[in-house]
mmCIF file with all atom_site columns, C-alpha atoms in Angstrom:
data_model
loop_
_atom_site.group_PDB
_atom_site.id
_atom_site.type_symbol
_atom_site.label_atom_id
_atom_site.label_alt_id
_atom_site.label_comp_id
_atom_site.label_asym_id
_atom_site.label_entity_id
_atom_site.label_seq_id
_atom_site.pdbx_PDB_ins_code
_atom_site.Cartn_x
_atom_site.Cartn_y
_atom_site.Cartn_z
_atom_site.occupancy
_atom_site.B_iso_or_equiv
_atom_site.pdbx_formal_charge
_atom_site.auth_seq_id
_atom_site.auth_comp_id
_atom_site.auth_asym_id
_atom_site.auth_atom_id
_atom_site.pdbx_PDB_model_num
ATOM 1   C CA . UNK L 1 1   ? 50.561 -23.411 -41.170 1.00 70.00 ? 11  UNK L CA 1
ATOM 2   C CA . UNK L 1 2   ? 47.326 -21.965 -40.844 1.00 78.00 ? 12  UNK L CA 1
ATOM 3   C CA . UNK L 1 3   ? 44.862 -21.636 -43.275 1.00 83.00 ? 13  UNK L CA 1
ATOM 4   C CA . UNK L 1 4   ? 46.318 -18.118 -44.324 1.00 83.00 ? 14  UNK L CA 1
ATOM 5   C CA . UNK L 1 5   ? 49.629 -19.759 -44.703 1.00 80.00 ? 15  UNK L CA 1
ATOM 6   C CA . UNK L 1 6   ? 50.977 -18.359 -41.691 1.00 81.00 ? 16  UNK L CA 1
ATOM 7   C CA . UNK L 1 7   ? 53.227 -20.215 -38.716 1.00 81.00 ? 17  UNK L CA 1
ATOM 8   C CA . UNK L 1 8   ? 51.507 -21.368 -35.781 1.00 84.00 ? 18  UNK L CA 1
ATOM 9   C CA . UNK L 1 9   ? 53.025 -22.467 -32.298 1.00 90.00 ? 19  UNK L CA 1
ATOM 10  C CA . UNK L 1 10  ? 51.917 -24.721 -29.432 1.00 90.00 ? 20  UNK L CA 1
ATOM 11  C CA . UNK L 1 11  ? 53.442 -23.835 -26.303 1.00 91.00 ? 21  UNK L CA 1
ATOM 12  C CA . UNK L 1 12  ? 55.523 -27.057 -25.050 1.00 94.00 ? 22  UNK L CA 1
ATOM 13  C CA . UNK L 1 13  ? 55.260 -27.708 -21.267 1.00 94.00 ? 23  UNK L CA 1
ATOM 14  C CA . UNK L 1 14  ? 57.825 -29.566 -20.040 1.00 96.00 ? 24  UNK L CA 1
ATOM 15  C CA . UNK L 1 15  ? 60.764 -32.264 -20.920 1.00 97.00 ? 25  UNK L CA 1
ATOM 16  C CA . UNK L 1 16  ? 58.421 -35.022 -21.751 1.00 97.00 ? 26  UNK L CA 1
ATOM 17  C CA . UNK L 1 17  ? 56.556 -33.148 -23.948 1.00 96.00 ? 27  UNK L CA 1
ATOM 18  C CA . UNK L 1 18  ? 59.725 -31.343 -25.807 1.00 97.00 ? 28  UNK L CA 1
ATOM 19  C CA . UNK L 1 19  ? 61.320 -34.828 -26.089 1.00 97.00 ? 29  UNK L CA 1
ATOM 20  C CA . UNK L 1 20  ? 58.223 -36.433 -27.711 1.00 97.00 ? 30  UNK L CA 1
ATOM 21  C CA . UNK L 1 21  ? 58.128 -34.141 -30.442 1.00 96.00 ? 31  UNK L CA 1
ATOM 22  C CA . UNK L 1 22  ? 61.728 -34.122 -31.680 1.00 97.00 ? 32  UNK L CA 1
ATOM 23  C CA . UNK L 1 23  ? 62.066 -37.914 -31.271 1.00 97.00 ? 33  UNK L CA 1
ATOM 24  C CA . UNK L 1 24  ? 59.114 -38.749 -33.120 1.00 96.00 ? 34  UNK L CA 1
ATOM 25  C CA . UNK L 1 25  ? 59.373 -40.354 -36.442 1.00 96.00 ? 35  UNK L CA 1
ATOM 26  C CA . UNK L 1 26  ? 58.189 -37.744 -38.655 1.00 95.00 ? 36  UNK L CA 1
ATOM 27  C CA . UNK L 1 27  ? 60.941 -35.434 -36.804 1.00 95.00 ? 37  UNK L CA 1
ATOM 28  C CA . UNK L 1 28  ? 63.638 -38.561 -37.240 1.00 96.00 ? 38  UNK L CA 1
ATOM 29  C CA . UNK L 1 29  ? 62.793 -39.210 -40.757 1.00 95.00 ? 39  UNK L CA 1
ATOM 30  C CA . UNK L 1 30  ? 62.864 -35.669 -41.708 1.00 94.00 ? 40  UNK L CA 1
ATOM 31  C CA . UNK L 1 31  ? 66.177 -35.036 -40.028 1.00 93.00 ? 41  UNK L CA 1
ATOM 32  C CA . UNK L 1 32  ? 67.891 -37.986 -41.655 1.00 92.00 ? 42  UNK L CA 1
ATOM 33  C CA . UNK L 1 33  ? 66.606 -36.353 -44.982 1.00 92.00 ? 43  UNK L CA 1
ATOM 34  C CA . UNK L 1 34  ? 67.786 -32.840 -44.292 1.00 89.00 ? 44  UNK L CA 1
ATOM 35  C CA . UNK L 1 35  ? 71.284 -34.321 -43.133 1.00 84.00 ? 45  UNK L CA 1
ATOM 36  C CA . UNK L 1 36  ? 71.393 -35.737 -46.761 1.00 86.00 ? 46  UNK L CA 1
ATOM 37  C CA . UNK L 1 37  ? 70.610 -32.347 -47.842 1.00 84.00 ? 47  UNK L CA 1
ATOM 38  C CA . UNK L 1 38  ? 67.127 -32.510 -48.791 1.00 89.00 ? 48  UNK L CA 1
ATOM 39  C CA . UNK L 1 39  ? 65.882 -28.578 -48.556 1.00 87.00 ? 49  UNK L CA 1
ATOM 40  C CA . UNK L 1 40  ? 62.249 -30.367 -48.219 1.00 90.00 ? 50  UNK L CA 1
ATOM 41  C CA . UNK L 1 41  ? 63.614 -32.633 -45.130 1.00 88.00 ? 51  UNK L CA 1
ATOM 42  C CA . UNK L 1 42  ? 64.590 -29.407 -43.055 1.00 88.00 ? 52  UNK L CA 1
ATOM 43  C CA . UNK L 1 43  ? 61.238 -27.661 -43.246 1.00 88.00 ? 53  UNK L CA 1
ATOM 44  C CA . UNK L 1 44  ? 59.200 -30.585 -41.918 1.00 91.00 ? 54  UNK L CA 1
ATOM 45  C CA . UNK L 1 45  ? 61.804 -30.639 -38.672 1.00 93.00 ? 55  UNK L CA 1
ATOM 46  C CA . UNK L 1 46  ? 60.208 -29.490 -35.498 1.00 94.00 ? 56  UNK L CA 1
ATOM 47  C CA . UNK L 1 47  ? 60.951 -26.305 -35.330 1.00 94.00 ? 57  UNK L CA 1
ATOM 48  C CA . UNK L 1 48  ? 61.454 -24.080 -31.812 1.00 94.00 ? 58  UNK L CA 1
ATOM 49  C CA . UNK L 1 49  ? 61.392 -20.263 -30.972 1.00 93.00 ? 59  UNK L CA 1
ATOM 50  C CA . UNK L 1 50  ? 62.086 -19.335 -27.228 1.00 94.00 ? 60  UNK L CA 1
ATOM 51  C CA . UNK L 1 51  ? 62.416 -15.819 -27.291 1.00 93.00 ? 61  UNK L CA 1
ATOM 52  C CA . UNK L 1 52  ? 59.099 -14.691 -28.223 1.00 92.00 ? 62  UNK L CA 1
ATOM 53  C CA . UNK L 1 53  ? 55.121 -15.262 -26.613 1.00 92.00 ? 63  UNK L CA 1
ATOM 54  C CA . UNK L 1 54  ? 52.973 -16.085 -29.647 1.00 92.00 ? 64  UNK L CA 1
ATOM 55  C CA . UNK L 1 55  ? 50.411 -16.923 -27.364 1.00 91.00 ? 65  UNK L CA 1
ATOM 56  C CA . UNK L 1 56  ? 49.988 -12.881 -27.064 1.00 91.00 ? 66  UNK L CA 1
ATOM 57  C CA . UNK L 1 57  ? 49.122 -13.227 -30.874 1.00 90.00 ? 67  UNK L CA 1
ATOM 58  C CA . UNK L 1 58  ? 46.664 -16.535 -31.444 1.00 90.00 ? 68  UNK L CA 1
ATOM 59  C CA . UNK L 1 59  ? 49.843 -18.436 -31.490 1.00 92.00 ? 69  UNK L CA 1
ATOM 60  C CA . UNK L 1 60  ? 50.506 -17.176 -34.691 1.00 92.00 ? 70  UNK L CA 1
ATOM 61  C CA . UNK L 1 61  ? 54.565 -16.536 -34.819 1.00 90.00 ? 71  UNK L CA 1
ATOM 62  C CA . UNK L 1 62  ? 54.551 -13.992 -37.460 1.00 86.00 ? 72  UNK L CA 1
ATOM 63  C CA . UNK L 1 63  ? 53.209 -10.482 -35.487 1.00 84.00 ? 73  UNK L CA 1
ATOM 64  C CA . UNK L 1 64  ? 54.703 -11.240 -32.416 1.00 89.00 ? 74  UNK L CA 1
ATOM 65  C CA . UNK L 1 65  ? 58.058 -9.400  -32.646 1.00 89.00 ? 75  UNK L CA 1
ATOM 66  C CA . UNK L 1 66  ? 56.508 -6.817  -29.735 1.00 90.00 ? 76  UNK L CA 1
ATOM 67  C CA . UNK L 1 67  ? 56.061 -10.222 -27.142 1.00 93.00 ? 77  UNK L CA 1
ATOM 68  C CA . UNK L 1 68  ? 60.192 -10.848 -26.048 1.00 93.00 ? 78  UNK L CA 1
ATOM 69  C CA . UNK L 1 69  ? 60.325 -13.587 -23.215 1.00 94.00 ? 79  UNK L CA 1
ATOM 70  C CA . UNK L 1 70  ? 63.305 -13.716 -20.831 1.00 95.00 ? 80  UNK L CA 1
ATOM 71  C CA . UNK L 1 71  ? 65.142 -16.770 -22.940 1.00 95.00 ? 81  UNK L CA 1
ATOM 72  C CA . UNK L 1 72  ? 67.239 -15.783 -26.359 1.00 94.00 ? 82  UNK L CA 1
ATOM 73  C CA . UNK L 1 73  ? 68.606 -17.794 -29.181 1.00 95.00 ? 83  UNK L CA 1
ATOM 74  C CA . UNK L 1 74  ? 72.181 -18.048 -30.189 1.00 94.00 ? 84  UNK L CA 1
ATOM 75  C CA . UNK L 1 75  ? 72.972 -19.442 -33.273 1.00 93.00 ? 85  UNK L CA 1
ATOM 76  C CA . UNK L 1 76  ? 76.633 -20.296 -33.901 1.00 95.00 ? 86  UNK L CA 1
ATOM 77  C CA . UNK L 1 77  ? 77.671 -21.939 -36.902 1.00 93.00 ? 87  UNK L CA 1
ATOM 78  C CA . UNK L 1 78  ? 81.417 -22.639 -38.276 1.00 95.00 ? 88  UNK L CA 1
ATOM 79  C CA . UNK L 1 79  ? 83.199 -22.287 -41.358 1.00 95.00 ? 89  UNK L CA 1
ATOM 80  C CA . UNK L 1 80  ? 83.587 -25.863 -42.691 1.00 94.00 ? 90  UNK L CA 1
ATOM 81  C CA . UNK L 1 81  ? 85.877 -25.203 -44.806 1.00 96.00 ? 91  UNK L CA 1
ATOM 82  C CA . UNK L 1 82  ? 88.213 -23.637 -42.043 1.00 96.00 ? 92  UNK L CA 1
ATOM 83  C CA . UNK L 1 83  ? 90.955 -25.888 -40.890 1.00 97.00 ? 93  UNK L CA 1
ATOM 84  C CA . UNK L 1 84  ? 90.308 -27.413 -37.381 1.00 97.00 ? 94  UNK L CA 1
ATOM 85  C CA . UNK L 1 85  ? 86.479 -26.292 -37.224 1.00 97.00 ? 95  UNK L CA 1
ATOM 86  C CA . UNK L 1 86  ? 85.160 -29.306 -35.921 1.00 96.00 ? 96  UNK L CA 1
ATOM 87  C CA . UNK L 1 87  ? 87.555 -28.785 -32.923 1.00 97.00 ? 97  UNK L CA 1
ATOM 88  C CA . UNK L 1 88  ? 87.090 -25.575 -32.708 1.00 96.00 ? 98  UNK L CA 1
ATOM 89  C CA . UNK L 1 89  ? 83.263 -26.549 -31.996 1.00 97.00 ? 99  UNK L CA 1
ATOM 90  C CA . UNK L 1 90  ? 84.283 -29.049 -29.595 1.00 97.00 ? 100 UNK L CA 1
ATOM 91  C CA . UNK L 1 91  ? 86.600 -26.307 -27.625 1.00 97.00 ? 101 UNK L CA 1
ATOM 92  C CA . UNK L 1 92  ? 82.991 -24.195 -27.053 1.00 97.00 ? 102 UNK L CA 1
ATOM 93  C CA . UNK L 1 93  ? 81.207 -26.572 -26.492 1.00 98.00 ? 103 UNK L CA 1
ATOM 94  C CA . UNK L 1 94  ? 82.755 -28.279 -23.772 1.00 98.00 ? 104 UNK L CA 1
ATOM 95  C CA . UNK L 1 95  ? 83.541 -24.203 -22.720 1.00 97.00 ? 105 UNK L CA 1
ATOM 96  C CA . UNK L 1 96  ? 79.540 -23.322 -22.514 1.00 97.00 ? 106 UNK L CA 1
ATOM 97  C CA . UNK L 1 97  ? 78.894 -26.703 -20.864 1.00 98.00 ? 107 UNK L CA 1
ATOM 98  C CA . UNK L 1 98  ? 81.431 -26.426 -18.042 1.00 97.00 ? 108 UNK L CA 1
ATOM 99  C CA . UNK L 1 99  ? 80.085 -22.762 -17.437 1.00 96.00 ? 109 UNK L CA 1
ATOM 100 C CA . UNK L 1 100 ? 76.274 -23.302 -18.190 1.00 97.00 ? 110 UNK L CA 1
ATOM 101 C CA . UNK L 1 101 ? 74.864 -22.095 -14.500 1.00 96.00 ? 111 UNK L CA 1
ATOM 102 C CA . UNK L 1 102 ? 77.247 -18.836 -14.576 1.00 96.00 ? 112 UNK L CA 1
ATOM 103 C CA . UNK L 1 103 ? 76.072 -17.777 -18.147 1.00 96.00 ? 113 UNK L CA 1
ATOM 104 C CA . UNK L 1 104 ? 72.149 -19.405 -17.504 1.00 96.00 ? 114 UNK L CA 1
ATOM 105 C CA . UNK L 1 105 ? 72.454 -21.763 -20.011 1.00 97.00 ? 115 UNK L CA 1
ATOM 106 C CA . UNK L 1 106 ? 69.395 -23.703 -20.757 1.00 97.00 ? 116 UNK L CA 1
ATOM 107 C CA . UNK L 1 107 ? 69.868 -25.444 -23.591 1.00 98.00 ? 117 UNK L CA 1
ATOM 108 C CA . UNK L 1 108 ? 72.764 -26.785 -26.148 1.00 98.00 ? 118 UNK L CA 1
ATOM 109 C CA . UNK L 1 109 ? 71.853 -28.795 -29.547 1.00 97.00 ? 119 UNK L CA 1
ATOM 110 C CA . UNK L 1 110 ? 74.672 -29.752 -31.748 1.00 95.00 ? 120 UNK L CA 1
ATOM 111 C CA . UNK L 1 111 ? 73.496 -28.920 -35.854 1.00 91.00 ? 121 UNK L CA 1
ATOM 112 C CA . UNK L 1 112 ? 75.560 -30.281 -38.543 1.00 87.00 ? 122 UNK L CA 1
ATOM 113 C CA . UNK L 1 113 ? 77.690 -27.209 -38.709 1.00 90.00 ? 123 UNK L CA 1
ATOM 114 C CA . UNK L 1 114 ? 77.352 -25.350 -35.269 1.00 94.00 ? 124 UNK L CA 1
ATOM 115 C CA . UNK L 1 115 ? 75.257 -25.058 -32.460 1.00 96.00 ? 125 UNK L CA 1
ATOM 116 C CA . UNK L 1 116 ? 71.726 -23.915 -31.216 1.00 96.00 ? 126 UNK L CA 1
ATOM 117 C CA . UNK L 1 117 ? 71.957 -22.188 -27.594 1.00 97.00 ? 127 UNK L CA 1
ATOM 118 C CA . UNK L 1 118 ? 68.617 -20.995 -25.604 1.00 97.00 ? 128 UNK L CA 1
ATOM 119 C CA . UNK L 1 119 ? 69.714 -18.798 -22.529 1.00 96.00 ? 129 UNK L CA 1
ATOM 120 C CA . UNK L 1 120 ? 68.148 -16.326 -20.168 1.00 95.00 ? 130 UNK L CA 1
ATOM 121 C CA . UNK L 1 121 ? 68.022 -13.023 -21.531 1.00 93.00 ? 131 UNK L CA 1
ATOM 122 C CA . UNK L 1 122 ? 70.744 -10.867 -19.799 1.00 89.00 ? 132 UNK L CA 1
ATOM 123 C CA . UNK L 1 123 ? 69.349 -7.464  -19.411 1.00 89.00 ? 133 UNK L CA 1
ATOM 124 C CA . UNK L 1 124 ? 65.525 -6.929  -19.693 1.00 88.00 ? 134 UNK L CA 1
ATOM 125 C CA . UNK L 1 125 ? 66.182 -2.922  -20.855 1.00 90.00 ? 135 UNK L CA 1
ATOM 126 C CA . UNK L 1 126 ? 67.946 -3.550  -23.224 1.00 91.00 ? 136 UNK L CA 1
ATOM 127 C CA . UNK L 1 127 ? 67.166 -4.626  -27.142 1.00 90.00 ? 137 UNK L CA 1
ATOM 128 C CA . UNK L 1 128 ? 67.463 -7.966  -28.750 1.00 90.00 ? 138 UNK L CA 1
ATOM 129 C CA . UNK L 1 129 ? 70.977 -6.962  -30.397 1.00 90.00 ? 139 UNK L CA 1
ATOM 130 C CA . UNK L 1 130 ? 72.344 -6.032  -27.592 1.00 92.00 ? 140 UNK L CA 1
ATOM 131 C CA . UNK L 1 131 ? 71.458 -9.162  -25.312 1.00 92.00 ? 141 UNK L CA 1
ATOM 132 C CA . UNK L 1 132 ? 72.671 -11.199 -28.221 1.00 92.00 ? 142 UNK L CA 1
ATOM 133 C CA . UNK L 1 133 ? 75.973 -9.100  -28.073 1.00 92.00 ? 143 UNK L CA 1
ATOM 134 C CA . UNK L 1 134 ? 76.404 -9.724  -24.508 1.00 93.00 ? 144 UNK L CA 1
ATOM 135 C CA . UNK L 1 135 ? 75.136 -13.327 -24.582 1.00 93.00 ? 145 UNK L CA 1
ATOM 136 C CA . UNK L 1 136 ? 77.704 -14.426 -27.134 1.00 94.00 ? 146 UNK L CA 1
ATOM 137 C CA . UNK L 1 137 ? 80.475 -12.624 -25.463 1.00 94.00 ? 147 UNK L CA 1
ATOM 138 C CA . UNK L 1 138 ? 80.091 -13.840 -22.187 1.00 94.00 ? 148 UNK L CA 1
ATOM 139 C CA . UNK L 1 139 ? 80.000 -17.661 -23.632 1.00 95.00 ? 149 UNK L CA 1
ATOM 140 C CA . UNK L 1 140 ? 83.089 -16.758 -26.172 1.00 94.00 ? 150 UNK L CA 1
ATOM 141 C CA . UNK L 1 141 ? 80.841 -17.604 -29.434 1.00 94.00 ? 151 UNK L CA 1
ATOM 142 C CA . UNK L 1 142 ? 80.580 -15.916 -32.661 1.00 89.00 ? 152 UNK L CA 1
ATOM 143 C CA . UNK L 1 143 ? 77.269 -15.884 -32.766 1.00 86.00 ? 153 UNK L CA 1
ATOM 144 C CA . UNK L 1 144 ? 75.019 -14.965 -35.938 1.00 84.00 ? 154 UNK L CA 1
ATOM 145 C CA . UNK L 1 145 ? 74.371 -10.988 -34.400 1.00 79.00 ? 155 UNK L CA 1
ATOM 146 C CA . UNK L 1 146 ? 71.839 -10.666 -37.994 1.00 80.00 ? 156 UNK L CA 1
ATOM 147 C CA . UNK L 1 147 ? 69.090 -13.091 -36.817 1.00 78.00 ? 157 UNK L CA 1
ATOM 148 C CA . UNK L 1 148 ? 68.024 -10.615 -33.973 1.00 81.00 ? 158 UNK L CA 1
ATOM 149 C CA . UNK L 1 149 ? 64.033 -11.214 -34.686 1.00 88.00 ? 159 UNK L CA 1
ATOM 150 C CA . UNK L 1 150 ? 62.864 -12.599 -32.010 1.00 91.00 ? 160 UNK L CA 1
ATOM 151 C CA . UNK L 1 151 ? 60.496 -14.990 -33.742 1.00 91.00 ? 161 UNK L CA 1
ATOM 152 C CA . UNK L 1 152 ? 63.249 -16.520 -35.462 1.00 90.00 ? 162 UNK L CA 1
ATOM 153 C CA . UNK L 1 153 ? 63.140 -20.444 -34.837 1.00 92.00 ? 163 UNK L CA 1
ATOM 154 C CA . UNK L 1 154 ? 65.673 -23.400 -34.734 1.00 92.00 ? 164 UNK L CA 1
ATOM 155 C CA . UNK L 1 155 ? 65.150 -26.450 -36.541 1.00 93.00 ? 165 UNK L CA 1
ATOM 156 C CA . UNK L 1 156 ? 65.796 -28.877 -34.169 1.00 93.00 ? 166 UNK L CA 1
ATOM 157 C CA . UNK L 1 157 ? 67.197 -32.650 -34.501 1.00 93.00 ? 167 UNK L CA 1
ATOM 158 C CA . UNK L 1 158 ? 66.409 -35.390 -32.827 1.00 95.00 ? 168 UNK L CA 1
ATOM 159 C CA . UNK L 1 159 ? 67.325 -35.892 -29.041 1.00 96.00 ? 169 UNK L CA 1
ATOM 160 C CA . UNK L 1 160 ? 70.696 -37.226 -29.949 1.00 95.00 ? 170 UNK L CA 1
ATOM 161 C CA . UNK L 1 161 ? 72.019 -34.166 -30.848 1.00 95.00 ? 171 UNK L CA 1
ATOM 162 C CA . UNK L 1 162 ? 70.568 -32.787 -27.518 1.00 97.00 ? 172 UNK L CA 1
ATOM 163 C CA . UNK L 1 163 ? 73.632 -31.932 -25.422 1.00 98.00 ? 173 UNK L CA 1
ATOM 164 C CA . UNK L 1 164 ? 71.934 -30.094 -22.617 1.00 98.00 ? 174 UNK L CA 1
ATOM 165 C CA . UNK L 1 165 ? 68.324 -29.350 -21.692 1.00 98.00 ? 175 UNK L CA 1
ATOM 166 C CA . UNK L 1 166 ? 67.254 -27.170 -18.107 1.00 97.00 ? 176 UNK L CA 1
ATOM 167 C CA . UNK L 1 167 ? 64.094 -27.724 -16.990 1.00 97.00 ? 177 UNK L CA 1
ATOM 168 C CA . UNK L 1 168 ? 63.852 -23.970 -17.044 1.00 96.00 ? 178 UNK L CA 1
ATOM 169 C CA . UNK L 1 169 ? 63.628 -23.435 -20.932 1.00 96.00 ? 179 UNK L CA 1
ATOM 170 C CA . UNK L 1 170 ? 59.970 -24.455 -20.246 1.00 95.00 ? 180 UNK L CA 1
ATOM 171 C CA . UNK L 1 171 ? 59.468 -21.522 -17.469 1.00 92.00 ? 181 UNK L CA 1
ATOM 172 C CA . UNK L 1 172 ? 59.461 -18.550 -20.003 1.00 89.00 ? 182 UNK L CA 1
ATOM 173 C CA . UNK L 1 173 ? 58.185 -14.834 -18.895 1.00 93.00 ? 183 UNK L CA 1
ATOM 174 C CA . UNK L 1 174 ? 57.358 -11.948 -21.069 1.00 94.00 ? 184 UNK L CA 1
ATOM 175 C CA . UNK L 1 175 ? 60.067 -9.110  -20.784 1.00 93.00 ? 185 UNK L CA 1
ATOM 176 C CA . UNK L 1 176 ? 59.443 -5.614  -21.860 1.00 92.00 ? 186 UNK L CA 1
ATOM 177 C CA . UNK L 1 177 ? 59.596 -4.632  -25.725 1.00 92.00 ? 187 UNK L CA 1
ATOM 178 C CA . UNK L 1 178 ? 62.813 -2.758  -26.026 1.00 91.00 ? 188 UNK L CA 1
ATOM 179 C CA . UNK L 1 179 ? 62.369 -1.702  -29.779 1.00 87.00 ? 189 UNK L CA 1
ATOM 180 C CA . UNK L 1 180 ? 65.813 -1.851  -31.836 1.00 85.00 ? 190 UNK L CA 1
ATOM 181 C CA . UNK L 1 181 ? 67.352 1.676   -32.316 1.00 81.00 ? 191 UNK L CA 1
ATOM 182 C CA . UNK L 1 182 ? 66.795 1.670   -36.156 1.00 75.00 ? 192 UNK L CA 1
ATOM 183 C CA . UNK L 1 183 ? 62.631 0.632   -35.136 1.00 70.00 ? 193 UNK L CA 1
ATOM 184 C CA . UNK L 1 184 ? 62.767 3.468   -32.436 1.00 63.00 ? 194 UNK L CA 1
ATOM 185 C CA . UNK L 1 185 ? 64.205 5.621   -35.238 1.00 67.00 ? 195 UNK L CA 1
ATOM 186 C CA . UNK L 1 186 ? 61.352 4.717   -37.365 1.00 57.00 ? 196 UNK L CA 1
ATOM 187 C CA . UNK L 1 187 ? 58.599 6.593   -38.683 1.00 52.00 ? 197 UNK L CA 1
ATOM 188 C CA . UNK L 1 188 ? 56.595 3.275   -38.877 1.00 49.00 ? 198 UNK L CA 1
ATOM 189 C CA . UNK L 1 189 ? 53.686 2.894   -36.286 1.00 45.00 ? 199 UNK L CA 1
ATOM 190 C CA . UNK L 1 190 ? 54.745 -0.033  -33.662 1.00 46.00 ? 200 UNK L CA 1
#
């Protein structure tokens, strides 16, 4: 946080960099603690957004809703108290890791009840929702379709929960701002 209590990012340039931060012991020890269900544990976990350029805005995440890049953020989390959900999670998995390149992919982390997917963003012209829609659809996930900010963030574990990581999740590019219909609708200056 910044000294008005707002989020700040650091861009992260490459594997070695990305891998540094989430095995590092305050990440570890923070991730152990939120696994234990320590509410305090998950904030301090690294946390990553890939489908928005807070550079645009002094790095400051909050503000840069108008600055989509070309990855998006699928969040996919299971009913644990629905019979067979922890094989249902294996099923997709091992379904979005056999078809990674088709769907572009870039990254998979396991969570304790789901998944955290970074891909490339579908269709440029079109809104968040929608490239969420189409996203989860093509990779046969029922994703969270409410968390269509695009500075929303992941908390991320530690590299062993790391399932897949493409080089290109480091090679973002701004994409046009597509506002969402009920924005476009609005009265509310942009």
């Amino acid at each position: 946080l910044n000294n008005e209590a707002q989020k700040v990012c650091s861009l992260v340039h490459n594997r070695q960099e990305f891998l540094a931060l989430i095995d590092s012991a305050q990440n570890k020890s923070a991730c152990q603690a939120a696994l234990k269900g320590d509410a305090n544990g998950k904030r301090r976990q690294v946390q990553i957004c890939a489908q928005c350029n807070p550079a645009h805005n002094n790095f400051v995440l909050a503000g840069s809703k108008q600055y989509p890049t070309s990855h998006l953020m699928l969040d996919v989390d299971y009913d644990t108290a629905a019979p067979g959900w922890e094989q249902q999670k294996e099923e997709d998995t091992q379904r979005i890791l056999a078809a990674k390149e088709e769907h572009g992919v870039l990254f998979v982390q396991a969570t304790r009840k789901g998944l955290h997917i970074i891909m490339r963003r579908h269709d440029a012209t079109q809104p968040q929702s929608e490239n969420l829609r189409l996203a989860a659809q093509k990779i046969g996930v029922a994703a969270d379709m409410c968390a269509k900010d695009i500075t929303r963030v992941f908390f991320c574990g530690d590299s062993s929960t790391l399932l897949y990581l493409h080089d290109d999740v480091f090679a973002v590019e701004d994409c046009p701002y597509i506002p969402e219909e009920e924005e476009a609708k609005s009265a509310k200056p942009k």
